[in-house]
Amino acid sequence: MAIFEELAKKDHEQVIYCFDKETGLKAIVGIHNTTLGPALGGCRMWNYEKEEDALIDVLRLSRGMTYKSAAAGLNLGGGKAVIIGDPKKIKSEALFRAYGRFIQGLGGRYITAEDVGTTVRDMEWVRHETDFVTGISRALGGSGDPSPVTALGTYEGIKASIKWQTGSESLEGKSVAVQGVGAVGYHLVQHLTRDGAKAFVCDIDQENLKRAANDFRGVEVVDPDKIYDVPCDVFAPCALGAVINDKTIPRLKCSIVAGSANNVLEVEDKHATALEAKGILYAPDYVINAGGLINVANELEGYNRERAVQAAAGIYQILWQVYTIAKDEKITTGKAANTLAERRLASIGRIKQRFVGVNMQKRARGII
Ligand code: NAD
């Protein structure tokens, strides 16, 4: 693969390969765009078949983070890291500390965090070697489990979507089909049922299902295969990606799709258009599920739960902006989210062209 050609396709800034023979560390850091600030994004550990697959993944994921941070109103750029290997086999303290030293060497251009295949404990090892890591436990002054904040943001996004469609944000008497009641889904059901909504829930994990069904009122359990067919106001995917596709769209009996799962649409443009054609309002996944990122970003300023929760509640207004752009410019809500992010990047990029001297305080926090 011609790497520079690959970087040019989607305007990536930098790719860094990190190798440590002793620990077996093979990591690739992708920095897509740092217009708004340091590139922040998780570190994924995955047993990629080919090195090229790892590179493609890190490029795709880092670009996604640029859009997510920009739309969320954060002063962060887009980055991501991948470590090649089986999380069950290659993890060690030395490997993560070796990774941390490489991250430190980037001087704050990239800030790492946990992702698929890595945990809070791994990041605590990373933290021994670098200042540029987030997603640390609450006990160590970090932001801890992001799921409740992601759920709160998703809940606010659902309210904004209902208000956009009906003129009232009240959940009283509304029904939401929640696919997956794991870390995020569980807390989402809590918010929804507290406000008087009925929740249809499904999960393939019986323990998680029981917990959600027993802990809250107004919950009805549905077979995982039947969740798409439930007549409801909102379908909230909170388990897997690519669940909105050619097979499921004809089955949906909702007027809104709004949930926490990443990459909900199997084919982005095609399925955003198909939902719109069916009169279903789609809350773009990376906008509505940004609560976790907002939570982790808060760590950079000294973690404050109240501030993080307040910022995540702002997802309501951000989605409103997305829907307004979609309506005014006659584009899908998916395209409108990208437009919102691109406009912020362009406008903040422009004002940054002016030299203003060095802000030592910000430099110390890694924000210039
Ligand atoms: P989780 O693993 O805790 O929960 C997912 C739940 O979905 C599990 O209970 C699992 O059993 C269930 N599930 C899996 N396959 C299913 C199926 N076919 N049908 C029904 N249920 C199924 O994960 P989570 O942290 O709650 O995240 C949920 C989704 O939200 C994921 O797509 C994740 O990428 C996304 N997300 C999470 C966060 C966060 O803060 N945790 C942030 C942003 C996005």
Coordinates of C-alpha atoms and ligand atoms in Angstrom, one line a residue:
M1 CA 0.0 0.0 0.0
A2 CA 1.2 3.5 -0.9
I3 CA 0.9 5.0 2.6
F4 CA 1.1 8.7 1.6
E5 CA -1.5 8.2 -1.0
E6 CA -3.7 6.6 1.6
L7 CA -3.2 9.5 4.0
A8 CA -4.0 12.0 1.2
K9 CA -7.4 10.4 0.4
K10 CA -9.0 11.5 3.7
D11 CA -6.6 14.3 4.7
H12 CA -4.7 12.5 7.5
E13 CA -1.9 14.3 9.2
Q14 CA 0.3 11.7 10.6
V15 CA 0.8 7.9 11.2
I16 CA 3.3 6.6 13.7
Y17 CA 4.5 3.0 13.9
C18 CA 5.7 1.9 17.4
F19 CA 7.7 -1.3 17.8
D20 CA 9.2 -2.9 20.9
K21 CA 10.9 -6.2 20.3
E22 CA 11.1 -7.3 24.0
T23 CA 7.4 -6.9 24.8
G24 CA 6.1 -7.6 21.3
L25 CA 4.4 -4.2 21.0
K26 CA 3.3 -3.4 17.5
A27 CA 1.2 -0.3 17.6
I28 CA 0.0 2.2 15.0
V29 CA -1.1 5.7 16.0
G30 CA -3.2 7.6 13.5
I31 CA -3.6 11.3 13.8
H32 CA -6.2 12.6 11.4
N33 CA -6.7 16.2 12.3
T34 CA -5.5 18.5 15.1
T35 CA -7.2 21.8 14.0
L36 CA -9.3 21.9 17.2
G37 CA -6.7 20.5 19.6
P38 CA -4.8 17.4 20.5
A39 CA -6.0 14.2 18.8
L40 CA -7.9 12.1 21.3
G41 CA -9.2 8.6 20.8
G42 CA -9.0 5.1 22.2
C43 CA -6.4 2.4 21.8
R44 CA -7.9 -0.7 20.2
M45 CA -6.2 -4.1 20.7
W46 CA -7.2 -6.5 17.9
N47 CA -5.7 -9.6 16.3
Y48 CA -5.6 -8.2 12.8
E49 CA -4.9 -10.7 10.1
K50 CA -2.7 -8.3 8.1
E51 CA -0.8 -5.2 9.1
E52 CA -2.6 -3.4 6.3
D53 CA -5.9 -4.1 8.0
A54 CA -4.6 -2.5 11.2
L55 CA -3.5 0.6 9.2
I56 CA -6.9 0.9 7.4
D57 CA -8.7 0.6 10.7
V58 CA -6.7 3.2 12.5
L59 CA -7.1 5.6 9.6
R60 CA -10.9 5.1 9.5
L61 CA -11.3 5.3 13.3
S62 CA -9.1 8.4 13.7
R63 CA -11.1 10.3 11.1
G64 CA -14.3 9.3 12.8
M65 CA -12.9 10.9 16.0
T66 CA -12.3 14.2 14.3
Y67 CA -15.9 14.4 13.3
K68 CA -17.2 13.2 16.7
S69 CA -15.1 15.7 18.7
A70 CA -15.9 18.6 16.3
A71 CA -19.6 17.9 16.4
A72 CA -19.6 17.6 20.2
G73 CA -18.1 21.0 20.5
L74 CA -14.9 19.7 22.1
N75 CA -11.5 21.3 21.6
L76 CA -10.0 18.0 20.5
G77 CA -8.7 16.6 17.2
G78 CA -9.2 13.1 15.9
G79 CA -6.8 10.3 16.6
K80 CA -6.8 6.6 17.4
A81 CA -4.3 3.9 18.1
V82 CA -4.3 0.2 17.4
I83 CA -2.1 -2.5 19.0
I84 CA -1.8 -5.6 16.8
G85 CA -2.3 -8.8 18.8
D86 CA -4.8 -11.0 20.7
P87 CA -5.8 -9.2 24.0
K88 CA -6.0 -12.6 25.7
K89 CA -2.4 -13.5 24.8
I90 CA -0.1 -10.5 24.5
K91 CA -1.1 -8.1 27.3
S92 CA 1.5 -7.3 29.9
E93 CA 2.5 -4.3 32.1
A94 CA 5.7 -3.9 30.1
L95 CA 3.8 -3.8 26.8
F96 CA 1.4 -1.1 27.9
R97 CA 4.3 0.9 29.5
A98 CA 6.3 0.6 26.3
Y99 CA 3.2 1.9 24.5
G100 CA 2.9 4.7 27.0
R101 CA 6.5 5.8 26.4
F102 CA 5.8 6.1 22.6
I103 CA 2.7 8.2 23.4
Q104 CA 4.7 10.5 25.7
G105 CA 7.2 10.9 22.8
L106 CA 4.4 12.5 20.7
G107 CA 4.4 15.4 23.1
G108 CA 0.6 15.6 23.5
R109 CA -0.3 15.5 19.8
Y110 CA -2.2 12.3 20.6
I111 CA -4.0 11.5 23.8
T112 CA -4.9 7.8 24.3
A113 CA -7.7 6.0 26.1
E114 CA -9.3 2.6 26.4
D115 CA -11.2 1.0 23.5
V116 CA -12.2 -2.4 22.3
G117 CA -9.7 -4.9 23.7
T118 CA -8.2 -2.5 26.3
T119 CA -9.3 -1.7 29.8
V120 CA -9.0 0.9 32.5
R121 CA -6.3 -1.3 34.1
D122 CA -4.3 -1.2 30.9
M123 CA -4.5 2.6 30.7
E124 CA -3.3 2.8 34.3
W125 CA -0.1 1.0 33.2
V126 CA 0.1 3.4 30.3
R127 CA -0.2 6.3 32.7
H128 CA 3.0 5.3 34.5
E129 CA 4.8 6.5 31.3
T130 CA 2.8 9.3 29.9
D131 CA 0.7 12.3 30.8
F132 CA -1.3 11.9 27.7
V133 CA -3.8 9.2 28.7
T134 CA -7.5 9.4 29.8
G135 CA -10.1 6.9 30.8
I136 CA -8.5 6.4 34.2
S137 CA -10.5 5.1 37.2
R138 CA -12.3 7.5 39.5
A139 CA -10.1 6.4 42.4
L140 CA -7.1 7.8 40.5
G141 CA -8.8 11.0 39.7
G142 CA -10.0 9.9 36.3
S143 CA -13.5 9.8 34.7
G144 CA -14.2 6.1 35.3
D145 CA -16.9 4.2 33.5
P146 CA -18.3 6.4 30.7
S147 CA -21.5 4.4 30.2
P148 CA -23.8 6.3 32.5
V149 CA -22.8 9.6 30.8
T150 CA -23.2 8.0 27.3
A151 CA -26.7 6.9 28.4
L152 CA -27.6 10.4 29.7
G153 CA -26.5 11.9 26.3
T154 CA -28.5 9.3 24.4
Y155 CA -31.5 10.0 26.6
E156 CA -31.2 13.8 25.9
G157 CA -30.9 13.0 22.2
I158 CA -34.0 10.9 22.3
K159 CA -35.9 13.8 23.9
A160 CA -34.6 16.2 21.3
S161 CA -35.7 13.8 18.5
I162 CA -39.2 13.4 20.0
K163 CA -39.5 17.2 20.4
W164 CA -38.4 17.7 16.8
Q165 CA -41.1 15.3 15.5
T166 CA -44.0 16.0 17.8
G167 CA -43.4 19.5 19.3
S168 CA -43.2 18.1 22.9
E169 CA -40.2 16.4 24.5
S170 CA -42.4 14.5 27.0
L171 CA -41.7 10.8 27.2
E172 CA -45.0 10.1 29.1
G173 CA -46.9 7.4 27.1
K174 CA -44.1 7.0 24.5
S175 CA -42.5 3.7 23.8
V176 CA -38.8 2.9 23.1
A177 CA -37.4 -0.4 21.9
V178 CA -34.0 -0.8 23.4
Q179 CA -31.7 -3.4 21.7
G180 CA -29.1 -4.4 24.3
V181 CA -29.3 -3.6 27.9
G182 CA -25.6 -3.7 28.8
A183 CA -23.7 -0.8 30.4
V184 CA -25.4 1.9 28.3
G185 CA -28.7 0.3 27.6
Y186 CA -29.4 -0.3 31.3
H187 CA -29.0 3.3 32.3
L188 CA -30.9 4.5 29.3
V189 CA -33.9 2.3 30.3
Q190 CA -33.6 3.8 33.8
H191 CA -34.0 7.4 32.4
L192 CA -36.7 6.5 30.0
T193 CA -39.0 4.6 32.4
R194 CA -38.4 7.3 35.1
D195 CA -40.0 9.8 32.7
G196 CA -43.0 7.5 32.0
A197 CA -41.9 5.8 28.8
K198 CA -42.6 2.1 28.2
A199 CA -39.4 0.2 27.3
F200 CA -39.3 -2.9 25.2
V201 CA -36.0 -4.5 25.9
C202 CA -34.0 -7.4 24.4
D203 CA -30.6 -8.9 25.0
I204 CA -28.8 -12.1 24.4
D205 CA -27.3 -12.0 27.9
Q206 CA -29.9 -13.3 30.3
E207 CA -28.3 -11.7 33.3
N208 CA -28.4 -8.2 31.8
L209 CA -31.9 -8.8 30.6
K210 CA -33.2 -9.8 34.0
R211 CA -31.4 -6.9 35.7
A212 CA -33.2 -4.3 33.4
A213 CA -36.6 -6.1 33.6
N214 CA -36.5 -6.4 37.4
D215 CA -35.1 -3.0 38.3
F216 CA -37.5 -0.7 36.5
R217 CA -41.2 -0.4 35.9
G218 CA -42.7 -0.3 32.5
V219 CA -40.3 -2.8 30.9
E220 CA -41.4 -5.5 28.6
V221 CA -39.0 -8.2 27.4
V222 CA -38.9 -9.0 23.7
D223 CA -37.1 -11.7 21.8
P224 CA -33.9 -10.3 20.2
D225 CA -35.1 -11.4 16.7
K226 CA -38.4 -9.6 17.1
I227 CA -37.1 -6.2 18.3
Y228 CA -37.2 -4.7 14.9
D229 CA -40.9 -5.5 14.5
V230 CA -42.1 -3.9 17.7
P231 CA -44.5 -0.9 17.1
C232 CA -42.9 1.9 19.1
D233 CA -41.9 5.6 18.9
V234 CA -38.2 5.1 19.1
F235 CA -35.9 2.2 18.1
A236 CA -32.7 2.6 20.3
P237 CA -29.8 0.3 19.1
C238 CA -27.5 -0.1 22.1
A239 CA -25.7 -3.3 21.2
L240 CA -24.2 -3.7 17.8
G241 CA -23.3 -1.8 14.7
A242 CA -24.8 -2.3 11.2
V243 CA -28.2 -3.1 12.5
I244 CA -29.9 -0.7 10.2
N245 CA -29.7 -2.3 6.8
D246 CA -31.7 -3.6 3.8
K247 CA -33.2 -6.4 5.9
T248 CA -34.2 -4.5 9.0
I249 CA -35.5 -1.1 7.6
P250 CA -38.6 -2.6 6.0
R251 CA -39.4 -4.2 9.4
L252 CA -39.1 -1.0 11.5
K253 CA -42.4 0.3 13.0
C254 CA -40.9 3.4 14.7
S255 CA -40.6 7.0 13.8
I256 CA -37.2 7.6 15.3
V257 CA -33.9 5.7 15.3
A258 CA -31.8 7.0 18.2
G259 CA -29.4 4.8 20.2
S260 CA -25.8 4.6 21.6
A261 CA -24.4 1.9 19.2
N262 CA -21.5 2.9 16.9
N263 CA -21.8 2.6 13.1
V264 CA -25.5 1.8 13.3
L265 CA -26.1 2.2 9.5
E266 CA -24.6 -0.7 7.5
V267 CA -24.0 1.6 4.5
E268 CA -24.0 5.2 5.7
D269 CA -25.5 7.3 2.9
K270 CA -27.7 4.6 1.5
H271 CA -29.4 3.6 4.8
A272 CA -29.7 7.2 6.0
T273 CA -31.6 7.9 2.8
A274 CA -33.7 4.8 3.2
L275 CA -34.7 5.8 6.7
E276 CA -35.6 9.3 5.6
A277 CA -37.7 7.9 2.7
K278 CA -39.7 5.9 5.3
G279 CA -40.3 9.0 7.4
I280 CA -38.0 7.8 10.2
L281 CA -35.9 10.5 11.9
Y282 CA -32.3 9.2 12.4
A283 CA -30.2 10.6 15.2
P284 CA -26.6 10.3 13.8
D285 CA -24.8 7.7 16.0
Y286 CA -21.6 9.7 16.6
V287 CA -23.5 12.7 17.7
I288 CA -26.0 11.0 20.1
N289 CA -23.4 8.7 21.6
A290 CA -20.7 11.3 22.3
G291 CA -21.4 11.4 26.1
G292 CA -18.6 8.9 26.7
L293 CA -16.1 11.0 24.8
I294 CA -17.3 14.2 26.5
N295 CA -16.9 12.4 29.8
V296 CA -13.3 11.4 29.1
A297 CA -12.4 14.8 27.6
N298 CA -13.4 16.3 30.9
E299 CA -10.5 14.5 32.5
L300 CA -8.1 16.9 30.7
E301 CA -9.4 19.8 32.8
G302 CA -9.4 17.9 36.1
Y303 CA -12.4 15.6 36.2
N304 CA -15.7 17.0 37.5
R305 CA -18.7 14.7 37.1
E306 CA -21.3 17.5 37.3
R307 CA -19.5 19.4 34.5
A308 CA -19.2 16.3 32.4
V309 CA -22.9 15.4 32.8
Q310 CA -23.9 19.0 32.0
A311 CA -21.8 18.9 28.8
A312 CA -23.3 15.6 27.8
A313 CA -26.8 17.0 28.2
G314 CA -25.8 19.5 25.6
I315 CA -26.2 16.7 23.0
Y316 CA -29.9 17.8 23.0
Q317 CA -29.0 21.2 21.5
I318 CA -26.4 19.7 19.1
L319 CA -28.9 17.2 17.7
W320 CA -31.3 20.1 17.3
Q321 CA -28.7 21.9 15.2
V322 CA -28.2 18.8 13.1
Y323 CA -31.9 18.4 12.4
T324 CA -32.1 22.1 11.5
I325 CA -29.2 21.9 9.0
A326 CA -30.9 18.7 7.5
K327 CA -34.2 20.5 7.1
D328 CA -32.8 23.8 5.8
E329 CA -30.4 22.2 3.3
K330 CA -32.6 19.3 2.4
I331 CA -29.9 16.7 3.2
T332 CA -30.1 13.6 5.4
T333 CA -29.4 14.0 9.1
G334 CA -26.3 11.9 8.6
K335 CA -24.9 14.4 6.1
A336 CA -26.0 17.2 8.3
A337 CA -23.9 15.9 11.2
N338 CA -20.9 15.8 9.0
T339 CA -21.7 19.3 7.8
L340 CA -21.9 20.6 11.3
A341 CA -18.5 19.1 12.2
E342 CA -16.8 20.3 8.9
R343 CA -18.1 23.9 9.4
R344 CA -16.8 24.0 13.0
L345 CA -13.4 22.7 11.8
A346 CA -13.3 25.3 9.0
S347 CA -14.3 28.3 11.1
I348 CA -12.1 27.5 14.1
G349 CA -9.3 26.6 11.7
R350 CA -9.5 30.1 10.2
I351 CA -9.3 31.9 13.5
K352 CA -6.3 29.9 14.5
Q353 CA -4.3 31.2 11.6
R354 CA -3.5 34.3 13.6
F355 CA -0.4 34.1 15.9
V356 CA -1.3 35.1 19.4
G357 CA 1.9 34.3 21.3
V358 CA 2.3 31.3 23.6
N359 CA -0.2 30.5 26.3
M360 CA 1.8 28.7 28.9
Q361 CA -1.1 27.5 30.9
K362 CA -2.7 25.8 28.0
R363 CA 0.6 24.4 26.9
A364 CA 1.0 22.8 30.3
R365 CA -2.4 21.1 29.8
G366 CA -1.4 20.0 26.3
I367 CA -4.2 22.1 24.7
I368 CA -2.2 24.1 22.1
Ligands
NAD1 P1 -22.1 -3.6 26.6 O1 -21.3 -4.7 26.0 O2 -22.0 -3.4 28.0 O3 -23.6 -3.9 26.2 C1 -24.1 -4.4 25.0 C2 -25.2 -5.3 25.3 O4 -25.8 -5.7 24.0 C3 -24.8 -6.6 26.0 O5 -25.7 -6.8 27.1 C4 -25.0 -7.7 25.0 O6 -25.3 -8.9 25.6 C5 -26.1 -7.1 24.1 N1 -26.1 -7.7 22.8 C6 -25.1 -8.2 22.0 N2 -25.6 -8.7 20.9 C7 -27.0 -8.5 20.9 C8 -28.0 -8.8 20.1 N3 -27.8 -9.4 18.9 N4 -29.3 -8.5 20.4 C9 -29.5 -7.9 21.6 N5 -28.6 -7.6 22.5 C10 -27.3 -7.9 22.2 O7 -21.7 -2.3 25.7 P2 -22.1 -0.8 26.1 O8 -20.9 -0.2 26.7 O9 -23.4 -0.8 26.7 O10 -22.2 -0.2 24.6 C11 -23.3 -0.4 23.8 C12 -23.1 0.2 22.4 O11 -22.9 1.6 22.6 C13 -21.9 -0.4 21.7 O12 -22.2 -0.4 20.3 C14 -20.8 0.7 22.0 O13 -19.8 0.7 21.0 C15 -21.6 1.9 22.0 N6 -21.0 3.0 22.8 C16 -20.8 2.8 24.1 C17 -20.2 3.9 24.8 C18 -20.0 3.7 26.3 O14 -19.8 4.7 27.0 N7 -20.0 2.5 26.9 C19 -19.9 5.1 24.2 C20 -20.2 5.3 22.9 C21 -20.7 4.2 22.2

